[in-house]
mmCIF file of C-alpha atoms and ligand atoms in Angstrom:
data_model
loop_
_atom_site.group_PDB
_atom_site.id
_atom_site.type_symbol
_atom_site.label_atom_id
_atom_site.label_comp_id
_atom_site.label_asym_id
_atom_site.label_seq_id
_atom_site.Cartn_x
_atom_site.Cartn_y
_atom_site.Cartn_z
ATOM 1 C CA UNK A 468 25.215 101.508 37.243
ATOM 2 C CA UNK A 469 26.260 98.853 34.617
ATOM 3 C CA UNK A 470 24.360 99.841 31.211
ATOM 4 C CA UNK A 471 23.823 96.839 28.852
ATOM 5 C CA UNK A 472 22.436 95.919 25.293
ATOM 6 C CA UNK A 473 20.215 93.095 25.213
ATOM 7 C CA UNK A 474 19.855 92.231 21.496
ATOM 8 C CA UNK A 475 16.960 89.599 21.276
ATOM 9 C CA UNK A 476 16.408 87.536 18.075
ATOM 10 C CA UNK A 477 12.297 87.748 16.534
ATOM 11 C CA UNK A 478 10.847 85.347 14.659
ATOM 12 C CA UNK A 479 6.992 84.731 15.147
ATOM 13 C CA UNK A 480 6.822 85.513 18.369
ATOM 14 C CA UNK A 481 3.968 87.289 19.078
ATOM 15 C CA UNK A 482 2.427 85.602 21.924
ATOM 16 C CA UNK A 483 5.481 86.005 23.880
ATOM 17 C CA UNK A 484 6.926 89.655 23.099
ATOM 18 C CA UNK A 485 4.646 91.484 25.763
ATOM 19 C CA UNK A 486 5.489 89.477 28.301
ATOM 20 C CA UNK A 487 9.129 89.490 27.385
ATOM 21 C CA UNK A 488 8.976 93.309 28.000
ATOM 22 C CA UNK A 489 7.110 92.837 31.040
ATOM 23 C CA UNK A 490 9.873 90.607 32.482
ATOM 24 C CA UNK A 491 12.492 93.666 31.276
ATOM 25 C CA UNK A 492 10.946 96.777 32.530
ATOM 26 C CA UNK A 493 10.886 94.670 36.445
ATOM 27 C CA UNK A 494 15.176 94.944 35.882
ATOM 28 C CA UNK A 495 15.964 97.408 38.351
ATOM 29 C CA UNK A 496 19.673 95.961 38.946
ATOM 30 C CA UNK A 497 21.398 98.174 35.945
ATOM 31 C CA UNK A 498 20.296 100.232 32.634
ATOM 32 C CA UNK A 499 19.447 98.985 29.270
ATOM 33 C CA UNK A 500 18.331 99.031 25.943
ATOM 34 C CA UNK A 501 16.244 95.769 24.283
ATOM 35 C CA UNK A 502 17.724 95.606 20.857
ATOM 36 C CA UNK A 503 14.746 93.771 19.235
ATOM 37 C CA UNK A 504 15.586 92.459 15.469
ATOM 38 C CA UNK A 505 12.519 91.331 14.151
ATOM 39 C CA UNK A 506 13.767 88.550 11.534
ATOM 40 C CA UNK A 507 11.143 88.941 8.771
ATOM 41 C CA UNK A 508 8.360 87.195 11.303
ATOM 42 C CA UNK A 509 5.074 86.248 9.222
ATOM 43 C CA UNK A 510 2.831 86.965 12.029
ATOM 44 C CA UNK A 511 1.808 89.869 14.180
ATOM 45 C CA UNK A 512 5.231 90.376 15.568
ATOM 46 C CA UNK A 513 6.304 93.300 13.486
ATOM 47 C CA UNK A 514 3.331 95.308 14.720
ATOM 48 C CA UNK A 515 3.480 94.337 17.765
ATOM 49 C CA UNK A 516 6.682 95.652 18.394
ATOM 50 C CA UNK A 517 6.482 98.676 16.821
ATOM 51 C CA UNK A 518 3.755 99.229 19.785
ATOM 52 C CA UNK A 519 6.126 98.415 22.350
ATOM 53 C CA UNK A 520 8.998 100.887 21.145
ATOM 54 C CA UNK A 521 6.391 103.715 20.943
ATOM 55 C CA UNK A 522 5.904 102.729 24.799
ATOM 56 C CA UNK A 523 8.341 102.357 25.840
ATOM 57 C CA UNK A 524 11.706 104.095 24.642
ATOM 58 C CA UNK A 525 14.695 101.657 25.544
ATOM 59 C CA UNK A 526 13.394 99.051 23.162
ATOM 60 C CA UNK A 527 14.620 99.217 19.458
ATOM 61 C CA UNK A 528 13.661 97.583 16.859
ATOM 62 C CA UNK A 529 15.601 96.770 13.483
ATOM 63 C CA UNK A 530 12.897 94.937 10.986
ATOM 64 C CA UNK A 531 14.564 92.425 8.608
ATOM 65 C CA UNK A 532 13.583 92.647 4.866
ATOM 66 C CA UNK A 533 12.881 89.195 5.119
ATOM 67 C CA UNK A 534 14.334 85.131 7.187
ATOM 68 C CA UNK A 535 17.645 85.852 7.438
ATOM 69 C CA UNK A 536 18.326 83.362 10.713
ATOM 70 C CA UNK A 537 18.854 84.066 14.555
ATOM 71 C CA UNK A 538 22.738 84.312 14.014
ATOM 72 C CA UNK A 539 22.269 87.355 11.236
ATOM 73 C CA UNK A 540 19.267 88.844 13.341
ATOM 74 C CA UNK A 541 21.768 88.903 16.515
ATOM 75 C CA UNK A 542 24.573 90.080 14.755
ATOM 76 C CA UNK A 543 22.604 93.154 13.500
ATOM 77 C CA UNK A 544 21.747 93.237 17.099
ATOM 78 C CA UNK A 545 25.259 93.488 17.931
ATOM 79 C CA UNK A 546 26.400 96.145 15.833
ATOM 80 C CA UNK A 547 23.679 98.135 16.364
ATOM 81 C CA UNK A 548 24.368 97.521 20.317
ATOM 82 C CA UNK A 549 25.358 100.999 22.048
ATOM 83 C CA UNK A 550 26.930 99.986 25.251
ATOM 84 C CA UNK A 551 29.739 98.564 26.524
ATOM 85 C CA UNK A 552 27.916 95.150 28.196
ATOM 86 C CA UNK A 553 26.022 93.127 25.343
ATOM 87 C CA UNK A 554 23.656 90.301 26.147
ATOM 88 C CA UNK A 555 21.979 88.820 23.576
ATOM 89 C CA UNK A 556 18.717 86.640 24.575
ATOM 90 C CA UNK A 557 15.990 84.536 23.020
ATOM 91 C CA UNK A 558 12.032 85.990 22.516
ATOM 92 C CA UNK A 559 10.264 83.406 23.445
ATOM 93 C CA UNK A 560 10.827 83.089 26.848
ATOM 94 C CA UNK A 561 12.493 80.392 27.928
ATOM 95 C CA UNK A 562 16.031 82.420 28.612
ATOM 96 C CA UNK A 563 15.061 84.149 32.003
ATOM 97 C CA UNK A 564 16.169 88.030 31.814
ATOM 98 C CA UNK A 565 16.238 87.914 35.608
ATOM 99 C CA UNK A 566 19.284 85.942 34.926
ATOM 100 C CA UNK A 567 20.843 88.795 33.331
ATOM 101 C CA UNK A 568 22.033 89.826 36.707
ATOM 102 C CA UNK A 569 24.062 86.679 37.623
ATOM 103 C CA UNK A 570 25.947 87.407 34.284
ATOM 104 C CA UNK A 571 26.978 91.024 35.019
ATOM 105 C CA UNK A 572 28.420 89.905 38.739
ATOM 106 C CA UNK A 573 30.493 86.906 37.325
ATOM 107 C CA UNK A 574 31.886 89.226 34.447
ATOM 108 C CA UNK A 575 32.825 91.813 37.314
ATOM 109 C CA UNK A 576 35.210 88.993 38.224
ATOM 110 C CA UNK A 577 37.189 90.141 35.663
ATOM 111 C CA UNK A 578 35.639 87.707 32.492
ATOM 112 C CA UNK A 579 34.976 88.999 28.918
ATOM 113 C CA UNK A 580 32.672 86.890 28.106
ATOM 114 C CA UNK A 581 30.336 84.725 30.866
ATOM 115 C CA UNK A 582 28.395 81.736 28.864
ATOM 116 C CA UNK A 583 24.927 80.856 30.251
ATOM 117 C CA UNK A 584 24.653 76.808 30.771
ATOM 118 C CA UNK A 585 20.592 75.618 30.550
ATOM 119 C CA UNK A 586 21.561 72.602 33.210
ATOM 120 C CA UNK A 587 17.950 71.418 33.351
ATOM 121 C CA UNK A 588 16.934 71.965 29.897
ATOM 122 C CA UNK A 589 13.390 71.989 28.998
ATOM 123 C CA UNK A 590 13.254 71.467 25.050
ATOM 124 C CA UNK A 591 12.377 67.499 23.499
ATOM 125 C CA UNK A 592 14.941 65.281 24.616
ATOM 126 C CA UNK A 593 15.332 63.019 21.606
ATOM 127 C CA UNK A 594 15.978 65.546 19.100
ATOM 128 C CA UNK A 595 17.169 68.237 21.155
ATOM 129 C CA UNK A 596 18.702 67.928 24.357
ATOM 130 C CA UNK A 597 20.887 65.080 23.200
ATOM 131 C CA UNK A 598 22.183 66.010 20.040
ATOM 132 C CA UNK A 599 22.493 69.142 21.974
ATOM 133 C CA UNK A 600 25.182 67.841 24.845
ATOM 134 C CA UNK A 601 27.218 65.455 21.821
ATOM 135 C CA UNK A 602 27.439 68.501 19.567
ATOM 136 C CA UNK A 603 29.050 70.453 22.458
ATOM 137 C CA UNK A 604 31.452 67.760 23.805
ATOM 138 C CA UNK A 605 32.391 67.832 20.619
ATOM 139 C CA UNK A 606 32.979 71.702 20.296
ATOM 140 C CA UNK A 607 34.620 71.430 23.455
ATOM 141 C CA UNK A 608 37.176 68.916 22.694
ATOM 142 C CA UNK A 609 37.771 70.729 19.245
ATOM 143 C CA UNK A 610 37.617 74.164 20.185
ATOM 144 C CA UNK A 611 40.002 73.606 23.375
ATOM 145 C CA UNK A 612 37.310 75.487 25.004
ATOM 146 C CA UNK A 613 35.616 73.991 27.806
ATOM 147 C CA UNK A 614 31.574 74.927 28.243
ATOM 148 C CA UNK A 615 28.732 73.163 29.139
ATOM 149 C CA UNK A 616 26.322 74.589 26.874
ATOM 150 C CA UNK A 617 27.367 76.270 23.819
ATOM 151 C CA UNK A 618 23.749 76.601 22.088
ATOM 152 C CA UNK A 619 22.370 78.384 24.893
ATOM 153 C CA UNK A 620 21.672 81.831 23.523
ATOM 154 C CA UNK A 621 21.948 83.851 26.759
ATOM 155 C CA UNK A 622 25.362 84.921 27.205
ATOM 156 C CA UNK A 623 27.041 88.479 28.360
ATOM 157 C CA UNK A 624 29.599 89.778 26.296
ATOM 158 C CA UNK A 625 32.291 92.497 26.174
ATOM 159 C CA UNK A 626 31.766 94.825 23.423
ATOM 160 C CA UNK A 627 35.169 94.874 22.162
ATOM 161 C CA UNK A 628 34.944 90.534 22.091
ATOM 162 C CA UNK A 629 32.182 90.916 19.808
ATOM 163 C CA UNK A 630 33.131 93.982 17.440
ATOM 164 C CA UNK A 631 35.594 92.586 15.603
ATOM 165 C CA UNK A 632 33.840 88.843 14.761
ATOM 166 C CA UNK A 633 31.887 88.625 11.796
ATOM 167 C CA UNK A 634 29.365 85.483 12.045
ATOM 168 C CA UNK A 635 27.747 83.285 9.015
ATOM 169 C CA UNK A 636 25.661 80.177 9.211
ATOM 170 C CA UNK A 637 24.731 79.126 12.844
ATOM 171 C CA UNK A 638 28.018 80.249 14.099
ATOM 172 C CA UNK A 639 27.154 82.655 17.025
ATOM 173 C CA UNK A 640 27.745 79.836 19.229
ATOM 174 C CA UNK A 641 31.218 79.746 18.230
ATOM 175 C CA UNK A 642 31.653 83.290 19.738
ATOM 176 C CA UNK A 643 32.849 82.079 23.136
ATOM 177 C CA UNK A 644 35.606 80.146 21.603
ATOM 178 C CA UNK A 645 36.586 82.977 18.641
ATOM 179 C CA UNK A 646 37.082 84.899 22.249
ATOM 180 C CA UNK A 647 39.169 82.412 23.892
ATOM 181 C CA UNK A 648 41.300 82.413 21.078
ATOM 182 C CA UNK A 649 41.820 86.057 20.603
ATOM 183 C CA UNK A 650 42.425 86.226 24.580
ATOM 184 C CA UNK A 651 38.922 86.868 26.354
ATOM 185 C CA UNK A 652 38.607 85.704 29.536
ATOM 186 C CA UNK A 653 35.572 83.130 29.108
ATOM 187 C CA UNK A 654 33.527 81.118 31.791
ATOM 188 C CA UNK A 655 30.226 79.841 32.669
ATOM 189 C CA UNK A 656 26.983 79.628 35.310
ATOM 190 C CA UNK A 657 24.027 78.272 35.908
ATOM 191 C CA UNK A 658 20.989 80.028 34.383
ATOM 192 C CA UNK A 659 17.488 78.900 34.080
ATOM 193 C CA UNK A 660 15.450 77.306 31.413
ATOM 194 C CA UNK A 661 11.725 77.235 30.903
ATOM 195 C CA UNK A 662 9.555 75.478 28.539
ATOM 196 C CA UNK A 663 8.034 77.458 25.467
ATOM 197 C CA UNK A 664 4.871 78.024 26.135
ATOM 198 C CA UNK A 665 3.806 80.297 22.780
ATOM 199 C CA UNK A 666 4.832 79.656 19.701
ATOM 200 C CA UNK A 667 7.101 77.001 18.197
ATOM 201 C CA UNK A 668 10.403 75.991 17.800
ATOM 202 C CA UNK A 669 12.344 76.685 14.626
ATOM 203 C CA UNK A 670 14.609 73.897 15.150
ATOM 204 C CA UNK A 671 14.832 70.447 14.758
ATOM 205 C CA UNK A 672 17.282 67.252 15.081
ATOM 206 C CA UNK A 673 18.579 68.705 11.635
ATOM 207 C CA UNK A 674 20.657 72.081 13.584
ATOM 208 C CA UNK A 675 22.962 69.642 15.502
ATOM 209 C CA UNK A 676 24.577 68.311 11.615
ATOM 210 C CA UNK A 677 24.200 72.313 10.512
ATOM 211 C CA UNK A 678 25.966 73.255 13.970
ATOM 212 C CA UNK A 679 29.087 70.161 13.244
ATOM 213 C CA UNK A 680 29.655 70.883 9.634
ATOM 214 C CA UNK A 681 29.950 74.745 11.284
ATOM 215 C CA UNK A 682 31.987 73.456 13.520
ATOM 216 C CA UNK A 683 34.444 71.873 10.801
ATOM 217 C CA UNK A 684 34.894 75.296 9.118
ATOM 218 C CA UNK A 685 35.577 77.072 12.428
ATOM 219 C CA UNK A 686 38.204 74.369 12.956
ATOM 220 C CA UNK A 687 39.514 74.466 9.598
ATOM 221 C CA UNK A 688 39.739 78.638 9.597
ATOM 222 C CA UNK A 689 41.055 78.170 13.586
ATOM 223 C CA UNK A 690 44.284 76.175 12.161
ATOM 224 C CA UNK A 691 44.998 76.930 8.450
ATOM 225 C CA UNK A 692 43.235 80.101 8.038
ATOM 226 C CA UNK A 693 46.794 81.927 6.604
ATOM 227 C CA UNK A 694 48.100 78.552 4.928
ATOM 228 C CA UNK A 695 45.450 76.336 3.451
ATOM 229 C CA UNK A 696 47.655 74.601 1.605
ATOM 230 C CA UNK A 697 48.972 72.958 4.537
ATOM 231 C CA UNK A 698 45.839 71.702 5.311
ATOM 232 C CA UNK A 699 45.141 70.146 1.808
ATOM 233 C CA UNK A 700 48.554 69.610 0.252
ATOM 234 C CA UNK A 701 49.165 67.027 3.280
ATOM 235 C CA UNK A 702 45.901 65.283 2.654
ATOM 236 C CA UNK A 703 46.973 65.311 -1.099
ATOM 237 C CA UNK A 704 50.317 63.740 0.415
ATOM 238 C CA UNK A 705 48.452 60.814 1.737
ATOM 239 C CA UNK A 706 46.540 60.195 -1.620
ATOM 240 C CA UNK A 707 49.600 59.926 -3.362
ATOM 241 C CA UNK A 708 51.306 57.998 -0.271
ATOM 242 C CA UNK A 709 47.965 55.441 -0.950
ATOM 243 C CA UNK A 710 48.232 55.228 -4.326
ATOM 244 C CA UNK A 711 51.747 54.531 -4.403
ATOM 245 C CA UNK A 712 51.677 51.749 -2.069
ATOM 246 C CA UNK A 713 48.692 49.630 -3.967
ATOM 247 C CA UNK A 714 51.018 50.713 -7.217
ATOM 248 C CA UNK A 715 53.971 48.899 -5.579
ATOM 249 C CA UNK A 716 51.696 45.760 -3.673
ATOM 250 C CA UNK A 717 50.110 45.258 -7.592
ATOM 251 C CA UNK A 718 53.647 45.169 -8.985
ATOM 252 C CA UNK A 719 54.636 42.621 -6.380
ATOM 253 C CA UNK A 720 51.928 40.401 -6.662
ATOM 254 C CA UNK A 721 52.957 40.528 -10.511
ATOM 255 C CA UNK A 722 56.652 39.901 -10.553
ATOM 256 C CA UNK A 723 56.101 37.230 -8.216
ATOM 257 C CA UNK A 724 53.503 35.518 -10.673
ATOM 258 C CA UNK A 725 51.088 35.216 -8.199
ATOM 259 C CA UNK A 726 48.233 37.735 -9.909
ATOM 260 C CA UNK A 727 47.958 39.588 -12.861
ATOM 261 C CA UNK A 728 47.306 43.253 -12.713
ATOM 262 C CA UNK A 729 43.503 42.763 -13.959
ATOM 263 C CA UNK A 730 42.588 40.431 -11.398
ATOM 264 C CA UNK A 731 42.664 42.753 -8.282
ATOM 265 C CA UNK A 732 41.329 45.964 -7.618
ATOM 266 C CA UNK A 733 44.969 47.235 -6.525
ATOM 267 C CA UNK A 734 45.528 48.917 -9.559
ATOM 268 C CA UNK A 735 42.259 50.672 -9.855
ATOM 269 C CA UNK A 736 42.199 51.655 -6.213
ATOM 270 C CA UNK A 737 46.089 52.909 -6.692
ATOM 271 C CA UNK A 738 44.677 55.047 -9.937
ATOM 272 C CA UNK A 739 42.107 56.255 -7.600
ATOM 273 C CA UNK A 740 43.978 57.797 -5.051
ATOM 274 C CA UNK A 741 46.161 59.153 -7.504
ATOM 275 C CA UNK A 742 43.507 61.138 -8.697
ATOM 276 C CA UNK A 743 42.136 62.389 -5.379
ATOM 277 C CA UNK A 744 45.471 63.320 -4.313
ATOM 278 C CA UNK A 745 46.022 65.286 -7.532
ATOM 279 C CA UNK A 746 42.723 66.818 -6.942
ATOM 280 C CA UNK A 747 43.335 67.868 -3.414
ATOM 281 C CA UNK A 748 46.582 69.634 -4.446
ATOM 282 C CA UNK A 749 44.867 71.757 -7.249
ATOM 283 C CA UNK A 750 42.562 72.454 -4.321
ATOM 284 C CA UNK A 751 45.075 73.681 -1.953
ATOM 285 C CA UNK A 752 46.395 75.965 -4.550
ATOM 286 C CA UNK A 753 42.964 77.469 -5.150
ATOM 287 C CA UNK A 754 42.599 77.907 -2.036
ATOM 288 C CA UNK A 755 45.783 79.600 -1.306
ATOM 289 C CA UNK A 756 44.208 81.966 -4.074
ATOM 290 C CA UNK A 757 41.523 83.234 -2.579
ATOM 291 C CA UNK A 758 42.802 83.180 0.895
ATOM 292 C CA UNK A 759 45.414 86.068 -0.588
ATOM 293 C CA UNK A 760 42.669 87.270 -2.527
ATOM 294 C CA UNK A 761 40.614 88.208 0.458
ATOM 295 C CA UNK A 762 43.604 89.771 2.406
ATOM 296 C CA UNK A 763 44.721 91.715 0.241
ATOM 297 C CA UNK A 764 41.360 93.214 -0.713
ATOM 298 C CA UNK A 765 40.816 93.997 2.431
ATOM 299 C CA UNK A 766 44.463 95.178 3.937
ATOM 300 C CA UNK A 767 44.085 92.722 6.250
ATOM 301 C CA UNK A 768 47.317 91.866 7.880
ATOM 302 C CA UNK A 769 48.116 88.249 8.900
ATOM 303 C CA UNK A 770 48.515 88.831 12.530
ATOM 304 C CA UNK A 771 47.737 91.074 15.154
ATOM 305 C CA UNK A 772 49.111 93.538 17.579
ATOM 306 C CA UNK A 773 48.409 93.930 20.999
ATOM 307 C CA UNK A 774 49.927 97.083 21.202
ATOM 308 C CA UNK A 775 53.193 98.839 20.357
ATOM 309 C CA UNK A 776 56.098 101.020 22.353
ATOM 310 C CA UNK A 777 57.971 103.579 21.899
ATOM 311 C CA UNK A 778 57.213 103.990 18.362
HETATM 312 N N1 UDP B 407 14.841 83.026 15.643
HETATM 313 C C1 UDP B 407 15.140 84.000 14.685
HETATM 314 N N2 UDP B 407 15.233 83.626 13.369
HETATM 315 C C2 UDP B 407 15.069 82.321 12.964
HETATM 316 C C3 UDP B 407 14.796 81.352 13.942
HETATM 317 C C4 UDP B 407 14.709 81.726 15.276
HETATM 318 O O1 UDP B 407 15.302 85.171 15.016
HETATM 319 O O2 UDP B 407 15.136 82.067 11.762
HETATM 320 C C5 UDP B 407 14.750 83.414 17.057
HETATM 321 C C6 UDP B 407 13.478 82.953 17.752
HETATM 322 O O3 UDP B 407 12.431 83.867 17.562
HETATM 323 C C7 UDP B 407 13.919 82.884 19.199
HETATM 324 C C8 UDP B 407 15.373 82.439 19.081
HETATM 325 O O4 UDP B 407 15.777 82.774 17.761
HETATM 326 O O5 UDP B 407 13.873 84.139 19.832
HETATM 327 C C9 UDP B 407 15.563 80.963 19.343
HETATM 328 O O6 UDP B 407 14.695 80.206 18.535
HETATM 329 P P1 UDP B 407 13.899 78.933 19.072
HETATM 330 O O7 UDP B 407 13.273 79.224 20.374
HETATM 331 O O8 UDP B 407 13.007 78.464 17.959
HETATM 332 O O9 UDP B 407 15.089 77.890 19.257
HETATM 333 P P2 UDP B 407 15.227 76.779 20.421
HETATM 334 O O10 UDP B 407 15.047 77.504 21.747
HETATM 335 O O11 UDP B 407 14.168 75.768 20.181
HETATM 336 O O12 UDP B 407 16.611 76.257 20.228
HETATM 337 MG MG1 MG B 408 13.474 78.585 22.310
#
């Protein structure tokens, strides 16, 4: 039988944590463990599951210090994780463990990484659901990684896709796509979606702009994480490129008598872009700096090997 981790991300969730571990113990289809990481929850939820590990012995329990966020509460999950199928899930019941199932047979089709896709989403529409589907166009089209529903928090994983992936901000939604990249076999189904019933959201309209400006960094370390200066020495390029044009259009206008160089903005504009241009050089070369900096302190080598022969 498959045996799988299911790492599920805590905060003030008391009402629902029972019958989450009702819904768990009536898996029969493979083993598991319930990797509960309780993310500094103000209510009853810390006690609460303490009573369900001394029940029952497949659920764990890692107790934050204090907030950290669902993306540092699943990646403790994940490293803490002890087999070789990892499925992280939310608390508060609106992922459907009995979906679990449908993940492990589509990954037995040979992908790393299966993405759940909440097609009839039950959450606010206004503030979530469509922010929701523009934010993940837009990760699509960026990411070169086609899925549905990148927020959705069920998802079955490989262990090797995850061990190696370090996460900050919101970014375990970017998993998928730091997969795809690396070479995981990644696709999609159907899973189910029900309405919270206990408890509240943590979100708002505000984690779609947190999710793009995540988004932009992901991009920006996808493409230029070895060569920053590439990245800002060509937008420092332009600046000059600007600035040098309104230089020349001022001078025109001059020599041809038809304005002086105090009566249009072209020289001010032309100083201006001269200056962000400048700036976005320096800022290339600092970040060239710290870029090395962090390789070298770490040994990290620029590329990776599949494997090697004959050696
Ligand atoms: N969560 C967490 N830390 C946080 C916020 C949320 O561990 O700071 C957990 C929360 O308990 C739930 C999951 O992350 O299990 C998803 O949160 P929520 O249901 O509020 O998000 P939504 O479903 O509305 O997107
Ligand atoms: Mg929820």
């Amino acid at each position: 039988m498959e045996k799988v981790s299911i790492v599920i991300p805590v905060y003030n969730e008391e009402d629902n944590l029972e019958l989450l571990l009702a819904k768990l113990q009536a898996l029969t289809d493979f083993e598991w463990e319930a990797i509960f990481v309780n993310d500094g929850s103000k209510d009853q939820s810390t006690e609460i599951l303490d009573e369900l590990a001394q029940k029952e012995a497949r659920v764990k329990v890692v107790h934050f210090l204090k907030n950290y966020g669902q993306t540092a509460a699943m990646a403790a999950g994940f490293a803490n994780a002890q087999y070789d199928i990892v499925v992280p899930m939310d608390a508060d019941l609106q992922n459907d463990p009995a979906d679990i199932v449908h993940l492990l047979a589509k990954m037995t089709k040979g992908y790393d990484v299966v993405s759940g896709w909440r097609k009839d989403r039950q959450d606010a529409t206004w503030t979530r659901v469509w922010p929701s589907n523009l934010a993940n166009s837009l990760i699509s089209y960026i990411t070169g990684v086609k899925l549905h529903d990148y927020g959705c928090t069920l998802k079955a994983y490989k262990k090797e896709v995850i061990q190696e992936i370090r996460l900050y901000g919101e970014m375990h939604r970017f998993i998928p796509a730091y997969a795809a990249w690396h070479g995981a076999k990644v696709t999609e189904i159907e899973v189910k979606h029900h309405p919270r019933i206990h408890g509240q959201t943590k979100y708002g309209l505000g984690k779609t702009f947190r999710v793009i400006l995540d988004l932009l960094v992901v991009k920006f370390l996808m493409d230029y994480p070895t060569r920053p200066m590439h990245f800002f020495g060509l937008a420092g390029f332009y600046g000059f490129l600007l600035s040098f044009i309104f230089a020349i259009w001022a001078i025109v206008l001059k020599l041809l008598a038809l304005r002086t160089f105090s009566s249009t903005p072209l020289p001010m504009i032309s100083a201006i872009f001269f200056v962000v241009g400048m700036q976005l050089i320096l800022m290339g070369l600092l970040a060239e700096m710290v870029m090395r900096n962090s390789y070298e302190g770490q040994n990290k080598t620029t590329y990776k090997i599949r494997n090697k022969v004959n050696f």
